[in-house]
CSV table of C-alpha atoms and ligand atoms in Angstrom, one decimal:
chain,number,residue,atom,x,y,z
O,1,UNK,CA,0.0,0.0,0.0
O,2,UNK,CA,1.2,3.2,-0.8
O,3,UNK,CA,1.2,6.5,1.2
O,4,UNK,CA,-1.0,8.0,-0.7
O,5,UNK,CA,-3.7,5.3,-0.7
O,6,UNK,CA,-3.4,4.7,3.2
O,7,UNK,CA,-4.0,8.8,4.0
O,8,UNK,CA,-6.5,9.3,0.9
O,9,UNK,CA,-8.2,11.9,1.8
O,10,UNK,CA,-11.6,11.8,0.7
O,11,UNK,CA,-13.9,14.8,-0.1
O,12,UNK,CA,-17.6,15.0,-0.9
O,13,UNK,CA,-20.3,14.7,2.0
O,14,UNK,CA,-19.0,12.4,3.9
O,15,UNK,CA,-15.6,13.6,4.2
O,16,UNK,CA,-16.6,14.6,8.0
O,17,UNK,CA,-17.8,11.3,8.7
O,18,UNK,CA,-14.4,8.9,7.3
O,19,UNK,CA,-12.3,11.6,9.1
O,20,UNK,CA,-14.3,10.9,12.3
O,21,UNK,CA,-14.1,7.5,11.5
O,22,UNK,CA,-10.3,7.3,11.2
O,23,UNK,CA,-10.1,9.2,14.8
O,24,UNK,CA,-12.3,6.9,16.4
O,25,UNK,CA,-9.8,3.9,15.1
O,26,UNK,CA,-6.7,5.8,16.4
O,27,UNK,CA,-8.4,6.2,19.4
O,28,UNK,CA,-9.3,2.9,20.5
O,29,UNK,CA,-5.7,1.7,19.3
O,30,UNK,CA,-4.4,4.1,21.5
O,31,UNK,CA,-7.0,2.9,24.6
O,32,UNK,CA,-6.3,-0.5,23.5
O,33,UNK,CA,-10.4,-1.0,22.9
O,34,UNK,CA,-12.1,-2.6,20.2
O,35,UNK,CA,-13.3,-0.7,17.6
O,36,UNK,CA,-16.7,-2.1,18.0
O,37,UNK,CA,-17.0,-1.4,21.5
O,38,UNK,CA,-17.7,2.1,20.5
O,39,UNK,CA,-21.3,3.5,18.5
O,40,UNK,CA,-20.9,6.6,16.5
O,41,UNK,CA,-24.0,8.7,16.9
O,42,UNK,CA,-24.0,11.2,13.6
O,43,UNK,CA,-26.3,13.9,15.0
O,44,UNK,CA,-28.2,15.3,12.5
O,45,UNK,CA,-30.4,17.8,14.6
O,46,UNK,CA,-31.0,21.0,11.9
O,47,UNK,CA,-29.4,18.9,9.0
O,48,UNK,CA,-32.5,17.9,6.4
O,49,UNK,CA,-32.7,14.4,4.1
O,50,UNK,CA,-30.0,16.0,1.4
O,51,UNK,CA,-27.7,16.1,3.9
O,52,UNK,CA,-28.3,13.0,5.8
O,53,UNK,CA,-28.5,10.5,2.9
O,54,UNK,CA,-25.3,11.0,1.5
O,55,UNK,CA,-24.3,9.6,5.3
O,56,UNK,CA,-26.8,6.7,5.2
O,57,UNK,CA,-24.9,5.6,1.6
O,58,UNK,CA,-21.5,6.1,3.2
O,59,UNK,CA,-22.3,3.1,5.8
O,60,UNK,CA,-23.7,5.2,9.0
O,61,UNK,CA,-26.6,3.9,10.6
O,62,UNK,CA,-27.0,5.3,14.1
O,63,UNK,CA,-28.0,8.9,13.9
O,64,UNK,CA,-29.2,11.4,16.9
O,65,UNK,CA,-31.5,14.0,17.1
O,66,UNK,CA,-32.4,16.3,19.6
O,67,UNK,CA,-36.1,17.3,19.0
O,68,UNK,CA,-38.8,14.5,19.2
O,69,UNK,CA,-41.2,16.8,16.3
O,70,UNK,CA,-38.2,16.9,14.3
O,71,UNK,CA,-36.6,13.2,14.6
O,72,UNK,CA,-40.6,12.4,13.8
O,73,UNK,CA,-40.8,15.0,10.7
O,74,UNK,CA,-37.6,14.0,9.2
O,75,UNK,CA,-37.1,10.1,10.0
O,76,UNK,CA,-39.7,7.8,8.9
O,77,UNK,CA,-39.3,8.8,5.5
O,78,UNK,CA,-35.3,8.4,5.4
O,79,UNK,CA,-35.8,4.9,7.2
O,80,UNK,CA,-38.1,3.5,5.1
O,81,UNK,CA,-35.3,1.9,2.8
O,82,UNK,CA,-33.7,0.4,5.4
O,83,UNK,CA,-34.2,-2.0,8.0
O,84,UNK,CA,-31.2,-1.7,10.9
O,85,UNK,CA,-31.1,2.4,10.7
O,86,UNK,CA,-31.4,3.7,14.3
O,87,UNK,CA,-32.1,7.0,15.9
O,88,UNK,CA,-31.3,7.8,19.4
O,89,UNK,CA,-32.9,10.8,21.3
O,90,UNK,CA,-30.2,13.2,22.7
O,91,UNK,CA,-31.9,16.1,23.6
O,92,UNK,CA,-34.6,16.8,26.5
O,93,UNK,CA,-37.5,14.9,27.1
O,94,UNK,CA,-40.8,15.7,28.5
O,95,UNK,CA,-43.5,13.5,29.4
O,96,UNK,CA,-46.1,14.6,27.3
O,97,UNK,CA,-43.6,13.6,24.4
O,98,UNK,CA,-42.9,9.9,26.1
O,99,UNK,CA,-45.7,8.1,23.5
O,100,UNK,CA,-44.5,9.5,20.7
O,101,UNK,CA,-40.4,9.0,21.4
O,102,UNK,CA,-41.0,5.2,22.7
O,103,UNK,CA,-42.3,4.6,19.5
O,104,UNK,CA,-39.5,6.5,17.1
O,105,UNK,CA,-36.2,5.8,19.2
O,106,UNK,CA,-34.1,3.6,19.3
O,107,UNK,CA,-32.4,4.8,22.4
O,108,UNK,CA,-33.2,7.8,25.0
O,109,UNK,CA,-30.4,9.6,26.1
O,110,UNK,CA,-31.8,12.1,28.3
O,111,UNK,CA,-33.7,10.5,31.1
O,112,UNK,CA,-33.6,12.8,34.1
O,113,UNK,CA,-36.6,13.1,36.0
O,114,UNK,CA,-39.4,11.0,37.9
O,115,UNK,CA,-42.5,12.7,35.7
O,116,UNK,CA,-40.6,11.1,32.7
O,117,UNK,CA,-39.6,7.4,33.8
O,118,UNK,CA,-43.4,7.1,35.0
O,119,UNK,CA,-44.2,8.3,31.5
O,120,UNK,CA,-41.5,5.9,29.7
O,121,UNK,CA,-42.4,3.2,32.1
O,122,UNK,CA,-46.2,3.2,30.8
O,123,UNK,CA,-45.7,3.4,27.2
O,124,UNK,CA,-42.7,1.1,27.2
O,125,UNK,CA,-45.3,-1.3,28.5
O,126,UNK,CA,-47.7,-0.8,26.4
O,127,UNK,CA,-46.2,-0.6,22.9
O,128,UNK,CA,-44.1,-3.4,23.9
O,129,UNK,CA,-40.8,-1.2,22.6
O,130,UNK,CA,-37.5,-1.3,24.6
O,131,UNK,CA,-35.4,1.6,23.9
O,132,UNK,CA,-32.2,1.5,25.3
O,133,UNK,CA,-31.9,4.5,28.2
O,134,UNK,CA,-29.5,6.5,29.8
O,135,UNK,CA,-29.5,8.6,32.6
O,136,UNK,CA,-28.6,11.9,31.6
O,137,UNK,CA,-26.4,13.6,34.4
O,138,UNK,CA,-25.4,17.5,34.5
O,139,UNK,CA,-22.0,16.8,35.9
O,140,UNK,CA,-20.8,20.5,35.9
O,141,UNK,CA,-24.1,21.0,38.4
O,142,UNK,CA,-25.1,23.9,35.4
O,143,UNK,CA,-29.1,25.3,36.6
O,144,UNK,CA,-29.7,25.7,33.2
O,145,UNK,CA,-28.9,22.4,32.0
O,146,UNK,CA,-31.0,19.2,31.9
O,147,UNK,CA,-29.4,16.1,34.1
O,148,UNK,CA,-29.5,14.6,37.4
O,149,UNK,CA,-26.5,16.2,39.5
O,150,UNK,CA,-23.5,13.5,40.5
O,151,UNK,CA,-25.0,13.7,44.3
O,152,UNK,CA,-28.6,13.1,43.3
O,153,UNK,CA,-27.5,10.1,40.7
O,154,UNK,CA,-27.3,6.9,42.6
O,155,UNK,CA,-30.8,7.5,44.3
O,156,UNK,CA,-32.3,8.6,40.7
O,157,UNK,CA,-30.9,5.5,39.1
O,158,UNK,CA,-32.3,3.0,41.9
O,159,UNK,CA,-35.5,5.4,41.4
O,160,UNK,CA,-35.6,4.2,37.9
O,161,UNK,CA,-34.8,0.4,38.3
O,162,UNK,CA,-37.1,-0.1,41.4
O,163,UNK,CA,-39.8,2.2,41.4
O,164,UNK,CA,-40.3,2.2,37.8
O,165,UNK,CA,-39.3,-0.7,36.8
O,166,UNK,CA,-36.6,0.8,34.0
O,167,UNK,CA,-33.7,-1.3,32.3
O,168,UNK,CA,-31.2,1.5,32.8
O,169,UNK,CA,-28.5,1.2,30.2
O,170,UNK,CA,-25.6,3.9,31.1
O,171,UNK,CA,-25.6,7.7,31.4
O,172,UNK,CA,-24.8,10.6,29.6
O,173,UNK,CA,-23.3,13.9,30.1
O,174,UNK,CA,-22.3,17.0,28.2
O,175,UNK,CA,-19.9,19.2,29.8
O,176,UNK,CA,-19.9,22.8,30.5
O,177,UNK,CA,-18.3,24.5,27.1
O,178,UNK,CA,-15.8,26.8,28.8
O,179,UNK,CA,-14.5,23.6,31.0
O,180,UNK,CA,-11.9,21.1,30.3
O,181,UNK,CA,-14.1,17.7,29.6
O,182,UNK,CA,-11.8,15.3,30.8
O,183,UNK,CA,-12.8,15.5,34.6
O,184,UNK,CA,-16.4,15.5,33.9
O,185,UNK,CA,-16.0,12.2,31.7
O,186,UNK,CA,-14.1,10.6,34.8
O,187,UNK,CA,-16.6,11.5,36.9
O,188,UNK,CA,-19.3,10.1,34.6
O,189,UNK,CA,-17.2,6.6,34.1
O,190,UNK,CA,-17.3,6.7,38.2
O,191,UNK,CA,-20.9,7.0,38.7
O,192,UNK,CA,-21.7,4.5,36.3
O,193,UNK,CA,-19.0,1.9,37.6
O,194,UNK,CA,-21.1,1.7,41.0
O,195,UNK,CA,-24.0,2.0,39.8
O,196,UNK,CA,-23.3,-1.2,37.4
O,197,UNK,CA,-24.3,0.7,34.1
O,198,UNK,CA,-21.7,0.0,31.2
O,199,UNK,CA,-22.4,2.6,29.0
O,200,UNK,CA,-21.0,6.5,28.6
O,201,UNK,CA,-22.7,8.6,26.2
O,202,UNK,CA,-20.2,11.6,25.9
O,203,UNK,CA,-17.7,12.9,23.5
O,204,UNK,CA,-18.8,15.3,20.9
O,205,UNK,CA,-17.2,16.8,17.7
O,206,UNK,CA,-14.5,18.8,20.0
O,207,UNK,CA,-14.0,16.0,22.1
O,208,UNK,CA,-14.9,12.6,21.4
O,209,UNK,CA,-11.3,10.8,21.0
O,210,UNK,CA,-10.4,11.9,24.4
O,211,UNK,CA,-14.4,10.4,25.1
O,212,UNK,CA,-13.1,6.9,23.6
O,213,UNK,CA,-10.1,7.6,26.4
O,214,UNK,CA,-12.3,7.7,29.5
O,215,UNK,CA,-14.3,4.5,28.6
O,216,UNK,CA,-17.5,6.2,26.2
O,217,UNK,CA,-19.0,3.7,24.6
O,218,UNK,CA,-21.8,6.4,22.5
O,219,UNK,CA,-20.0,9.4,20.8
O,220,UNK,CA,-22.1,11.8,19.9
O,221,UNK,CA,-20.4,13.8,16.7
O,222,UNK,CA,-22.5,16.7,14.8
O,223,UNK,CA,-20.7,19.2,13.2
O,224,UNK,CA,-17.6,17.2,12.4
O,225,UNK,CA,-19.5,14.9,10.0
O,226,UNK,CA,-22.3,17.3,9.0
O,227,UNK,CA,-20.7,20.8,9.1
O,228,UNK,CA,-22.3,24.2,10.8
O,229,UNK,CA,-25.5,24.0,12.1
O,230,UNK,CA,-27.3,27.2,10.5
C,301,LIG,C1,-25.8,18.9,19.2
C,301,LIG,C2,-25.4,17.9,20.2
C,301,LIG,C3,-24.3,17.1,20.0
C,301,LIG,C4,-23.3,17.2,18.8
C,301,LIG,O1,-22.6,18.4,19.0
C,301,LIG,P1,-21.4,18.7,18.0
C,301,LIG,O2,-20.5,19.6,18.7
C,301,LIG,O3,-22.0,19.3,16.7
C,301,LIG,O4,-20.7,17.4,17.7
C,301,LIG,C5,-24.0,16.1,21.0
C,301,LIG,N1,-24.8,15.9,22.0
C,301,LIG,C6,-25.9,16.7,22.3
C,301,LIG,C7,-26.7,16.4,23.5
C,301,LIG,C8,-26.2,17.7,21.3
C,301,LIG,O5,-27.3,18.4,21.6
């Protein structure tokens, strides 16, 4: 193989996403992880179909989005070609919203209050869908931001399992922007180490190799595979 083949650089629309790709792959050489043990989550929030299907036709197949009216607008259309796309809420959820994201999502990364496992807990049960759920958790204890605090986590994820009944699959967080990440991914890798959960949604565009570092097993990467969000 020569040079040039092994660093091709690729252009087009999903230039973002092999470049993302590639990082992810140095990554977990570097933390000695399997590449598999790792989901890319493109997020598409703001992006419409002629931007996401070039990224379906690359390979891609787990996407996020942040708005349930949106993710319900945009996705059943785009989906309807293929049979193991998936699309994971990232964004807040309230319960008035629980019916409709049971029944679109894959996977719900925002759980962070009782009003909304009562509300998941019902419509999981009757649609019969399992989405895969995290525990979102505002680690930099930010008032504006969604997420149980790191004090109030292990009470809210027994809250989930026992009173309501939840399969609780990991957590998430998203750190404050002006803050060096790395502390708040340790501290997310902590709290769900004792709490038994195995995976870590975090890592964004900015941040996700050093994510793949700290043990995250959902990266959630936007603007690096899809450009500026208008
Ligand atoms: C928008 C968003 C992302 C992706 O952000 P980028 O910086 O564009 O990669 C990840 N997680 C959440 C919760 C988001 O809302």
């Amino acid at each position: 193989m020569t040079d040039e083949s092994s660093a091709a650089i690729t252009e087009g629309p999903s230039a973002g996403l092999d470049a993302v790709e590639r990082e992810i792959v140095a990554a977990c050489a570097q933390a000695r992880r399997d590449r598999a043990s790792v989901t890319l989550v493109a997020v598409s929030k703001t992006f419409g179909a002629d931007a996401i299907v070039p990224i379906i036709a690359a390979g891609q197949r787990v996407f996020g989005e942040n708005r349930v009216q949106e993710a319900k607008a945009k996705w059943p259309g785009l989906m309807s070609g293929y049979a193991d796309l998936s699309v994971h809420l990232i964004g807040p959820l309230q319960s008035n919203k629980a019916k409709e994201a049971v029944a679109l999502f894959d996977a719900i990364h925002s759980v962070d209050r009782p009003s909304v496992c009562q509300a998941l807990a019902k419509e999981i049960k009757s649609q019969s869908r399992h989405p895969e759920l995290f525990v979102q958790l505002n680690t930099g204890e930010e008032p504006q931001k969604a997420g149980v605090s790191p004090a109030e986590a292990d009470g809210f994820i027994a809250a989930c399992r026992e009173t309501y009944g939840l399969a609780i699959s990991g957590v998430m967080c998203i750190p404050p922007v002006d803050e060096a990440p790395a502390p708040h991914f340790a501290l997310t890798a902590k709290i769900a180490a004792r709490n038994g959960l195995k995976n870590l949604s975090m890592g964004m565009s900015a941040d996700f190799a050093l994510a793949i570092q700290f043990g995250a097993t959902h990266v959630r990467v936007g603007s690096a595979i899809f450009g500026h969000r208008g």
